[in-house]
Amino acid sequence: MLLSVSDLESGYGRARVLFGVSLEVESGQLVCVMGRNGVGKTTLLNTVMGVLPATSGTVAFDGRDVTRLKPHERVRLGMGYVPQGHQCFPQLSVLGNLLVTVEAAKQPKSAIDEALDLFPALKPMLKRSAGHLSGGQQQQLAMARALVTRPRMLILDEPTEGIQPSIILEIEAAIERLHASGLAVLLVEQYLDIALRLADRFLILDAGHVVRTGDAGELQREDVRRLLAV
Ligand SMILES: Nc1ncnc2c1ncn2[C@@H]1O[C@H](COP(=O)(O)OP(=O)(O)OP(=O)(O)O)[C@@H](O)[C@H]1O
Ligand SMILES: [Mg+2]
């Protein structure tokens, strides 16, 4: 198992948000985390990455307990993370954003060309300030930044949120290609149709509990859809 999360609990101050969440992602598998607004999806990813400390439970990556490691240490082990809201350095150019990240991750500059091949729309914009890109372009840049760290698993928090439809298709196609190339993906996605097309497995969170897991096809079932309806 590439990623094993067991009985994970975390929250903010005294407010507990996750209540014993367990999940697994096999090498090369795409697992989609779903659930209504505010159920704890981002909290889960932040705890998996160590941005937020786990109050109990464990996170293991590639057989190694990473529960107490810092986020950048998890990145170095191969966990790539694109947080919700796709944070980039707005003052830096597109290329500057990629260079800073590739250097911090001690990867060769060729990793930048590989990442850009997946997002050709960024190529004519390398000198532009990241802050001047559209939301969709910033999301693509954020994904490219995660890829230049050469992850074995990509963790994506709502990459299609608030993004215009044509770019959503580009982002979906990029995730599809990454998955097809053998990269494992843990994806938070609210659009059911995208989850259906991309995922191997899914899990649904509700109020910090896993209330359902299954193969992606089961997302078509009425009882499953009811768990996601607003
Ligand atoms: N920084 C924070 N401090 C305190 N409470 C927070 C913080 N971030 C989130 N919460 C609370 O934790 C709960 C889970 O939030 P979280 O952002 O994980 O949900 P989510 O499923 O990602 O929602 P969304 O679909 O809107 O992205 C919510 O009740 C939220 O209000
Ligand atoms: Mg969220």
mmCIF file of N, CA and C in Angstrom, residues 3 14 36 135 157:
data_model
loop_
_atom_site.group_PDB
_atom_site.id
_atom_site.type_symbol
_atom_site.label_atom_id
_atom_site.label_comp_id
_atom_site.label_asym_id
_atom_site.label_seq_id
_atom_site.Cartn_x
_atom_site.Cartn_y
_atom_site.Cartn_z
ATOM 1 N N LEU A 3 -0.182 4.630 0.380
ATOM 2 C CA LEU A 3 -0.606 5.492 1.489
ATOM 3 C C LEU A 3 -1.590 4.735 2.375
ATOM 4 N N ARG A 14 -9.832 23.091 20.315
ATOM 5 C CA ARG A 14 -10.632 22.049 20.951
ATOM 6 C C ARG A 14 -11.712 21.500 20.033
ATOM 7 N N ARG A 36 -19.967 16.793 1.334
ATOM 8 C CA ARG A 36 -20.494 18.155 1.267
ATOM 9 C C ARG A 36 -19.509 19.163 1.837
ATOM 10 N N GLY A 135 -7.534 32.156 -12.703
ATOM 11 C CA GLY A 135 -7.628 31.131 -11.661
ATOM 12 C C GLY A 135 -7.262 29.754 -12.196
ATOM 13 N N ASP A 157 -6.549 19.115 -3.812
ATOM 14 C CA ASP A 157 -7.762 19.556 -3.113
ATOM 15 C C ASP A 157 -8.600 20.454 -4.023
#
